[in-house]
Amino acid sequence: MSNEHIDEISGVMTTGHEWDGIKELNNPLPRWWVITFYVTIAWALAYTIAYPAWPMLSSATNGVLSFSSRNDVKNELAAAEAAKAKYVAAIQSKSVSEIAGDDALREFAVAAGGAAFKVNCVQCHGSGALGSKGFPNLNDDDWLWGGKTEQIHQTITHGIRFAADADTRQSEMTAFVDVLKPEQIAQVSAYVASLSGPMHDKSLIEPGAKVFADNCAACHGENAKGNRELGAPDLTDAIWLYGSGEAAIAAQVRAPKNGVMPAWVGRLGETTVKELAVYVHSLGGGE
Amino acid sequence: MLDQTQVERLEAEAVNSAKLRQPLYVARKKIFPKRASGRFRQFKWLVMAITLGIYYLTPWLRWDRGAFAPDQAVLLDLANRRFYFFFVEIWPQEFYYVAGLLMMAGVGLFLITSTVGRAWCGYTCPQTVWVDLFLVVERAIEGDRNARIKLDAAPWTARKLFLRVSKHAVWLVIAVATGGAWIFYFADAPKLLGEVATGTAAPVAYVTIAVLTGTTYVFGGLMREQVCTYMCPWPRIQAAMLDENSLTVTYNDWRGEPRSRHAKKATAAGQPVGDCVDCNACVAVCPMGIDIRDGQQLECITCALCIDACDSVMDKLGRERGLISYATLADYNANMAVATSGGASPVNPALVRTASGSFVDGLAHFHLGKIFRLRTYIYLGAWSAIGLVLVYSLLTRERLELNVLHDRNPQFVTLSDGSIRNGYTVKLLNMIDDTRAEDD
Ligand code: SF4
Ligand code: SF4
């Protein structure tokens, strides 16, 4: 090369580039570096042959190892299913109370049910199953339709007031706005509130008790302890699905909300519903 | 008068000597270290035997821990997350002991480096130990330095092929044994050996053996000094920890220069003559391919083999040992000042020797007090303090742990009678290798 320039100090050829008097030496690359470089190129080529890589018209080459991440997932899922098969078979063949009575099965069902709960149930009942207004808390000891494993199983299987299921749990509270006079509603609300808390206007209680006996006791019971056959709540405890206090009670008496829960068996299958029942039962309020 | 006829003169040139030093980019030049003998070589054989012994034998030591724990003295049980070290058993939440040990290792390296320099590199670093081992094999099969140089330059013959193949085969056997020994630290050694031999061990065991076999063979057999010079960060870190009172392998040019191959003639001609007879013994033994007479340099791992080489030359010449020696930079500078009249002249051996040939008074000589200085005491203090804290907490640590965790979701549940229910998770860890009753 005509413009070849040798750096005097190092005796090495320069690239001819110069910045403010600093010239770039043109040292040859270390041999190990060059070899590594070629090895990486060979590796990359081999990789594109071994694995899906080259784009074709409609898809890409499959690679000689026929690797596919979908297959990997499929295999892993199949392996997980196989590992679970023993428990799933046992759960299918046993009743929920038998499952709850067997330590290993219960542990498995609680784990599986917990996972299913997080996907299907938390939207209404909350991630801690704490519920909210209109959606029951599943941790406590107050059950509208019963807190035994079998009863919970029945509720999840067929739902509550779910029209599409013939066996659904059914009941409907009358809208008393058409039946009772406004002052009667005020009286009965005051009476119901007094059952679980201190009362301000004592004069309302006595007439309220009479209104209750005539109109409400049929479902909620003489002592207002509720009736699980009908899903009629216990009105003497501290737990209120639609809010506590006279105003909330009066609103519910006038135009009751009747909550709906879907039947899950068609969607989740018998096994998962059993697991869910055992899980909900295990939350602390199960009877 | 020096009688040089007894000293064998070697045709050795340091491939990395100052005048030959090339840019980093050129192809590597082969180094053929000659076998050294002397007290440092003896010491290195001993260190090599001990370190290799520790590495290969430790997993096979047994330690009875009863029915509930493995009986391997040193075991890193990753699957069950336990670390066993003789009478010590470490659980994951006690990982701070490992952190403490790492801190001690760090401060310990500061301490060692600031006092005796790159002793780690020269004696105990696995790279050094294994390269030494590989060189033993190379010498046994191909001969010492001159034979190896000749063999390397010779055309390929059946004999050369045989020697080369045998050498690499033995290297590979050592490499496999090295990779193989590693895995025994992570599982019950006798059982795992059986599994490995019958091909039933976990794939990770074989992969680990393969990878470590590869690295041992490549680093110990093929790359050798290149690892220390180009790959290892430790030389750079150590350079920052050395100071003028740290020991390093030093060529004492204040007594060696001017070196001469013809001392008699030179003396007769009235020229000054130093102790170095330029026999190149120090160059021939150097595993790093450097000439220590070029001064302190990055490549030097302070293996001290050049000290041994030169000491035996000095013995033959009837001179004091220590032309190459462990010395501090401070002593070296002081003696250089004497030998050069404070830098005014080139080294003049007449200035460091009396007429009768012994060293003049006022030369700095090494004694232990020089390396024990404030900095060393601080390192020593920190090192011991961490050690004492670790030992104390190890002796007094609780082997029973009870954790009570309040549930976060739900935080609390209101019950029908208006009372509140709180949920807790209780974790009980019994960390002794035995059952124990509730009241223990
Ligand atoms: S110069 Fe001496 S101490 Fe340094 S690596 Fe070479 S032989 Fe070892
Ligand atoms: S320093 Fe010692 S071993 Fe090295 S050439 Fe001089 S006399 Fe020989």
Short mmCIF file of N, CA and C in Angstrom, two decimals, chain B residues 121-229:
data_model
loop_
_atom_site.label_atom_id
_atom_site.label_comp_id
_atom_site.label_asym_id
_atom_site.label_seq_id
_atom_site.Cartn_x
_atom_site.Cartn_y
_atom_site.Cartn_z
N CYS B 121 -1.07 -16.83 44.18
CA CYS B 121 -0.77 -17.21 42.80
C CYS B 121 0.36 -18.23 42.74
N GLY B 122 1.40 -17.99 43.51
CA GLY B 122 2.60 -18.79 43.38
C GLY B 122 2.48 -20.19 43.93
N TYR B 123 1.62 -20.36 44.93
CA TYR B 123 1.63 -21.65 45.63
C TYR B 123 0.29 -22.38 45.61
N THR B 124 -0.80 -21.68 45.89
CA THR B 124 -2.04 -22.41 46.17
C THR B 124 -3.12 -22.26 45.12
N CYS B 125 -2.99 -21.32 44.19
CA CYS B 125 -4.04 -21.17 43.19
C CYS B 125 -4.19 -22.47 42.41
N PRO B 126 -5.43 -22.95 42.23
CA PRO B 126 -5.63 -24.20 41.48
C PRO B 126 -4.95 -24.15 40.10
N GLN B 127 -4.98 -23.01 39.45
CA GLN B 127 -4.34 -22.90 38.15
C GLN B 127 -2.86 -23.26 38.27
N THR B 128 -2.19 -22.70 39.28
CA THR B 128 -0.77 -22.97 39.48
C THR B 128 -0.53 -24.43 39.83
N VAL B 129 -1.36 -24.95 40.75
CA VAL B 129 -1.16 -26.33 41.20
C VAL B 129 -1.35 -27.30 40.04
N TRP B 130 -2.42 -27.09 39.28
CA TRP B 130 -2.68 -28.05 38.20
C TRP B 130 -1.67 -27.90 37.05
N VAL B 131 -1.27 -26.67 36.75
CA VAL B 131 -0.24 -26.51 35.71
C VAL B 131 1.03 -27.23 36.16
N ASP B 132 1.37 -27.10 37.43
CA ASP B 132 2.53 -27.79 37.97
C ASP B 132 2.40 -29.30 37.77
N LEU B 133 1.21 -29.80 38.07
CA LEU B 133 0.95 -31.23 37.93
C LEU B 133 1.08 -31.65 36.46
N PHE B 134 0.51 -30.84 35.57
CA PHE B 134 0.59 -31.16 34.14
C PHE B 134 2.03 -31.10 33.66
N LEU B 135 2.83 -30.18 34.24
CA LEU B 135 4.24 -30.10 33.84
C LEU B 135 5.02 -31.31 34.32
N VAL B 136 4.65 -31.83 35.48
CA VAL B 136 5.29 -33.05 35.97
C VAL B 136 5.10 -34.15 34.93
N VAL B 137 3.87 -34.29 34.44
CA VAL B 137 3.56 -35.31 33.44
C VAL B 137 4.36 -35.05 32.17
N GLU B 138 4.38 -33.78 31.75
CA GLU B 138 5.08 -33.44 30.51
C GLU B 138 6.55 -33.80 30.60
N ARG B 139 7.16 -33.46 31.76
CA ARG B 139 8.59 -33.77 31.93
C ARG B 139 8.82 -35.27 31.98
N ALA B 140 7.94 -36.00 32.64
CA ALA B 140 8.12 -37.45 32.76
C ALA B 140 8.05 -38.11 31.39
N ILE B 141 7.22 -37.59 30.52
CA ILE B 141 7.04 -38.25 29.23
C ILE B 141 7.99 -37.71 28.17
N GLU B 142 8.14 -36.40 28.11
CA GLU B 142 8.91 -35.82 27.01
C GLU B 142 10.31 -35.39 27.41
N GLY B 143 10.61 -35.43 28.71
CA GLY B 143 11.94 -35.02 29.15
C GLY B 143 11.96 -33.57 29.62
N ASP B 144 13.12 -33.13 30.07
CA ASP B 144 13.22 -31.77 30.59
C ASP B 144 13.36 -30.76 29.44
N ARG B 145 13.56 -29.55 29.81
CA ARG B 145 13.48 -28.43 28.87
C ARG B 145 14.11 -28.67 27.49
N ASN B 146 15.40 -29.03 27.47
CA ASN B 146 16.08 -29.15 26.17
C ASN B 146 15.47 -30.25 25.32
N ALA B 147 15.15 -31.38 25.97
CA ALA B 147 14.54 -32.48 25.22
C ALA B 147 13.21 -32.05 24.64
N ARG B 148 12.47 -31.27 25.39
CA ARG B 148 11.15 -30.85 24.93
C ARG B 148 11.26 -29.86 23.79
N ILE B 149 12.23 -28.94 23.91
CA ILE B 149 12.41 -27.98 22.81
C ILE B 149 12.76 -28.73 21.53
N LYS B 150 13.67 -29.71 21.69
CA LYS B 150 14.10 -30.47 20.52
C LYS B 150 12.91 -31.24 19.92
N LEU B 151 12.15 -31.87 20.80
CA LEU B 151 11.01 -32.66 20.33
C LEU B 151 10.01 -31.76 19.61
N ASP B 152 9.81 -30.57 20.16
CA ASP B 152 8.82 -29.67 19.57
C ASP B 152 9.24 -29.26 18.17
N ALA B 153 10.57 -29.04 17.99
CA ALA B 153 11.05 -28.58 16.69
C ALA B 153 11.19 -29.73 15.70
N ALA B 154 11.28 -30.97 16.22
CA ALA B 154 11.54 -32.12 15.34
C ALA B 154 10.34 -32.39 14.44
N PRO B 155 10.60 -32.97 13.26
CA PRO B 155 9.48 -33.37 12.40
C PRO B 155 8.70 -34.50 13.05
N TRP B 156 7.48 -34.70 12.57
CA TRP B 156 6.64 -35.74 13.16
C TRP B 156 7.17 -37.12 12.83
N THR B 157 7.42 -37.89 13.88
CA THR B 157 7.84 -39.28 13.70
C THR B 157 6.94 -40.12 14.58
N ALA B 158 7.10 -41.44 14.45
CA ALA B 158 6.28 -42.33 15.27
C ALA B 158 6.54 -42.04 16.75
N ARG B 159 7.81 -41.79 17.09
CA ARG B 159 8.16 -41.56 18.48
C ARG B 159 7.50 -40.28 19.00
N LYS B 160 7.59 -39.21 18.20
CA LYS B 160 7.01 -37.95 18.63
C LYS B 160 5.50 -38.11 18.81
N LEU B 161 4.90 -38.79 17.85
CA LEU B 161 3.46 -39.00 17.93
C LEU B 161 3.10 -39.77 19.21
N PHE B 162 3.90 -40.81 19.48
CA PHE B 162 3.64 -41.63 20.66
C PHE B 162 3.77 -40.79 21.94
N LEU B 163 4.85 -39.98 22.01
CA LEU B 163 5.05 -39.16 23.21
C LEU B 163 3.92 -38.16 23.38
N ARG B 164 3.55 -37.51 22.28
CA ARG B 164 2.50 -36.49 22.36
C ARG B 164 1.17 -37.11 22.78
N VAL B 165 0.84 -38.23 22.13
CA VAL B 165 -0.44 -38.87 22.45
C VAL B 165 -0.45 -39.31 23.91
N SER B 166 0.68 -39.91 24.38
CA SER B 166 0.69 -40.34 25.78
C SER B 166 0.51 -39.16 26.71
N LYS B 167 1.21 -38.06 26.40
CA LYS B 167 1.12 -36.89 27.28
C LYS B 167 -0.32 -36.41 27.38
N HIS B 168 -0.96 -36.23 26.23
CA HIS B 168 -2.33 -35.70 26.25
C HIS B 168 -3.29 -36.70 26.89
N ALA B 169 -3.00 -38.00 26.70
CA ALA B 169 -3.87 -39.01 27.32
C ALA B 169 -3.78 -38.91 28.84
N VAL B 170 -2.57 -38.80 29.37
CA VAL B 170 -2.43 -38.69 30.83
C VAL B 170 -3.08 -37.40 31.32
N TRP B 171 -2.88 -36.32 30.57
CA TRP B 171 -3.53 -35.05 30.94
C TRP B 171 -5.04 -35.23 31.02
N LEU B 172 -5.58 -35.91 30.03
CA LEU B 172 -7.04 -36.09 30.01
C LEU B 172 -7.51 -36.92 31.20
N VAL B 173 -6.72 -37.93 31.55
CA VAL B 173 -7.09 -38.74 32.71
C VAL B 173 -7.14 -37.85 33.96
N ILE B 174 -6.10 -37.02 34.13
CA ILE B 174 -6.09 -36.11 35.28
C ILE B 174 -7.30 -35.18 35.22
N ALA B 175 -7.59 -34.68 34.01
CA ALA B 175 -8.70 -33.74 33.87
C ALA B 175 -10.02 -34.40 34.25
N VAL B 176 -10.21 -35.65 33.80
CA VAL B 176 -11.45 -36.35 34.13
C VAL B 176 -11.53 -36.57 35.64
N ALA B 177 -10.40 -36.94 36.24
CA ALA B 177 -10.40 -37.15 37.68
C ALA B 177 -10.72 -35.86 38.41
N THR B 178 -10.24 -34.74 37.88
CA THR B 178 -10.51 -33.45 38.51
C THR B 178 -11.99 -33.11 38.41
N GLY B 179 -12.53 -33.21 37.20
CA GLY B 179 -13.95 -32.94 37.04
C GLY B 179 -14.78 -33.93 37.82
N GLY B 180 -14.34 -35.18 37.85
CA GLY B 180 -15.08 -36.21 38.56
C GLY B 180 -15.12 -35.96 40.05
N ALA B 181 -14.01 -35.49 40.63
CA ALA B 181 -13.97 -35.30 42.08
C ALA B 181 -14.93 -34.20 42.51
N TRP B 182 -15.15 -33.22 41.66
CA TRP B 182 -15.97 -32.07 42.02
C TRP B 182 -17.39 -32.48 42.42
N ILE B 183 -17.98 -33.39 41.67
CA ILE B 183 -19.39 -33.71 41.90
C ILE B 183 -19.62 -34.41 43.23
N PHE B 184 -18.56 -35.03 43.78
CA PHE B 184 -18.75 -35.76 45.03
C PHE B 184 -18.99 -34.83 46.21
N TYR B 185 -18.74 -33.54 46.02
CA TYR B 185 -19.04 -32.59 47.10
C TYR B 185 -20.54 -32.34 47.21
N PHE B 186 -21.30 -32.78 46.19
CA PHE B 186 -22.72 -32.42 46.14
C PHE B 186 -23.65 -33.59 46.37
N ALA B 187 -23.08 -34.78 46.57
CA ALA B 187 -23.93 -35.95 46.84
C ALA B 187 -23.09 -36.97 47.59
N ASP B 188 -23.76 -37.99 48.10
CA ASP B 188 -23.05 -39.03 48.83
C ASP B 188 -22.02 -39.68 47.91
N ALA B 189 -20.72 -39.51 48.24
CA ALA B 189 -19.65 -39.87 47.30
C ALA B 189 -19.66 -41.35 46.89
N PRO B 190 -19.66 -42.30 47.83
CA PRO B 190 -19.60 -43.71 47.39
C PRO B 190 -20.79 -44.09 46.50
N LYS B 191 -21.99 -43.62 46.88
CA LYS B 191 -23.18 -43.95 46.11
C LYS B 191 -23.09 -43.34 44.72
N LEU B 192 -22.68 -42.07 44.67
CA LEU B 192 -22.60 -41.38 43.38
C LEU B 192 -21.56 -42.03 42.48
N LEU B 193 -20.44 -42.46 43.07
CA LEU B 193 -19.41 -43.11 42.26
C LEU B 193 -19.99 -44.35 41.57
N GLY B 194 -20.75 -45.12 42.35
CA GLY B 194 -21.40 -46.29 41.77
C GLY B 194 -22.32 -45.91 40.64
N GLU B 195 -23.10 -44.86 40.86
CA GLU B 195 -24.05 -44.43 39.83
C GLU B 195 -23.33 -43.95 38.57
N VAL B 196 -22.27 -43.15 38.79
CA VAL B 196 -21.53 -42.64 37.63
C VAL B 196 -20.94 -43.80 36.85
N ALA B 197 -20.40 -44.77 37.58
CA ALA B 197 -19.74 -45.89 36.91
C ALA B 197 -20.75 -46.73 36.12
N THR B 198 -21.97 -46.86 36.65
CA THR B 198 -22.94 -47.71 35.96
C THR B 198 -23.83 -46.91 35.00
N GLY B 199 -23.54 -45.61 34.89
CA GLY B 199 -24.29 -44.80 33.93
C GLY B 199 -25.69 -44.43 34.40
N THR B 200 -25.93 -44.49 35.72
CA THR B 200 -27.28 -44.19 36.20
C THR B 200 -27.35 -42.87 36.95
N ALA B 201 -26.24 -42.12 36.99
CA ALA B 201 -26.26 -40.84 37.70
C ALA B 201 -27.08 -39.82 36.91
N ALA B 202 -27.43 -38.71 37.60
CA ALA B 202 -28.21 -37.66 36.95
C ALA B 202 -27.40 -37.03 35.82
N PRO B 203 -28.08 -36.59 34.74
CA PRO B 203 -27.34 -36.00 33.61
C PRO B 203 -26.44 -34.84 34.05
N VAL B 204 -26.90 -34.07 35.06
CA VAL B 204 -26.11 -32.91 35.47
C VAL B 204 -24.73 -33.35 35.97
N ALA B 205 -24.65 -34.56 36.54
CA ALA B 205 -23.35 -35.06 37.02
C ALA B 205 -22.39 -35.22 35.84
N TYR B 206 -22.89 -35.82 34.75
CA TYR B 206 -22.02 -36.04 33.59
C TYR B 206 -21.65 -34.72 32.93
N VAL B 207 -22.63 -33.82 32.85
CA VAL B 207 -22.34 -32.52 32.23
C VAL B 207 -21.27 -31.80 33.04
N THR B 208 -21.41 -31.83 34.38
CA THR B 208 -20.42 -31.17 35.22
C THR B 208 -19.04 -31.78 35.01
N ILE B 209 -18.97 -33.11 34.99
CA ILE B 209 -17.68 -33.76 34.78
C ILE B 209 -17.11 -33.33 33.43
N ALA B 210 -17.96 -33.31 32.40
CA ALA B 210 -17.47 -32.98 31.06
C ALA B 210 -16.94 -31.55 31.02
N VAL B 211 -17.71 -30.62 31.60
CA VAL B 211 -17.28 -29.21 31.55
C VAL B 211 -15.97 -29.03 32.30
N LEU B 212 -15.89 -29.60 33.51
CA LEU B 212 -14.67 -29.40 34.30
C LEU B 212 -13.48 -30.16 33.71
N THR B 213 -13.76 -31.27 33.05
CA THR B 213 -12.68 -31.97 32.35
C THR B 213 -12.12 -31.05 31.27
N GLY B 214 -13.05 -30.45 30.53
CA GLY B 214 -12.63 -29.54 29.46
C GLY B 214 -11.82 -28.38 30.00
N THR B 215 -12.32 -27.71 31.03
CA THR B 215 -11.60 -26.54 31.53
C THR B 215 -10.26 -26.95 32.12
N THR B 216 -10.21 -28.07 32.84
CA THR B 216 -8.94 -28.49 33.43
C THR B 216 -7.92 -28.76 32.34
N TYR B 217 -8.32 -29.49 31.33
CA TYR B 217 -7.41 -29.85 30.24
C TYR B 217 -6.95 -28.61 29.49
N VAL B 218 -7.89 -27.73 29.16
CA VAL B 218 -7.53 -26.55 28.37
C VAL B 218 -6.69 -25.57 29.20
N PHE B 219 -7.14 -25.28 30.43
CA PHE B 219 -6.41 -24.30 31.25
C PHE B 219 -5.07 -24.85 31.72
N GLY B 220 -5.08 -26.10 32.19
CA GLY B 220 -3.87 -26.65 32.79
C GLY B 220 -2.88 -27.14 31.75
N GLY B 221 -3.37 -27.71 30.66
CA GLY B 221 -2.46 -28.29 29.69
C GLY B 221 -2.13 -27.34 28.55
N LEU B 222 -3.16 -26.68 28.01
CA LEU B 222 -2.95 -25.91 26.78
C LEU B 222 -2.68 -24.43 27.02
N MET B 223 -3.40 -23.81 27.95
CA MET B 223 -3.29 -22.35 28.06
C MET B 223 -2.29 -21.89 29.10
N ARG B 224 -2.21 -22.63 30.19
CA ARG B 224 -1.22 -22.38 31.23
C ARG B 224 -1.05 -20.91 31.58
N GLU B 225 0.16 -20.33 31.25
CA GLU B 225 0.45 -18.97 31.69
C GLU B 225 -0.50 -17.94 31.08
N GLN B 226 -1.15 -18.32 29.97
CA GLN B 226 -2.07 -17.37 29.34
C GLN B 226 -3.25 -17.05 30.26
N VAL B 227 -3.66 -18.05 31.04
CA VAL B 227 -4.76 -17.83 31.97
C VAL B 227 -4.39 -16.75 32.96
N CYS B 228 -3.17 -16.86 33.53
CA CYS B 228 -2.73 -15.89 34.54
C CYS B 228 -2.56 -14.51 33.92
N THR B 229 -1.97 -14.48 32.73
CA THR B 229 -1.63 -13.18 32.16
C THR B 229 -2.83 -12.47 31.56
#
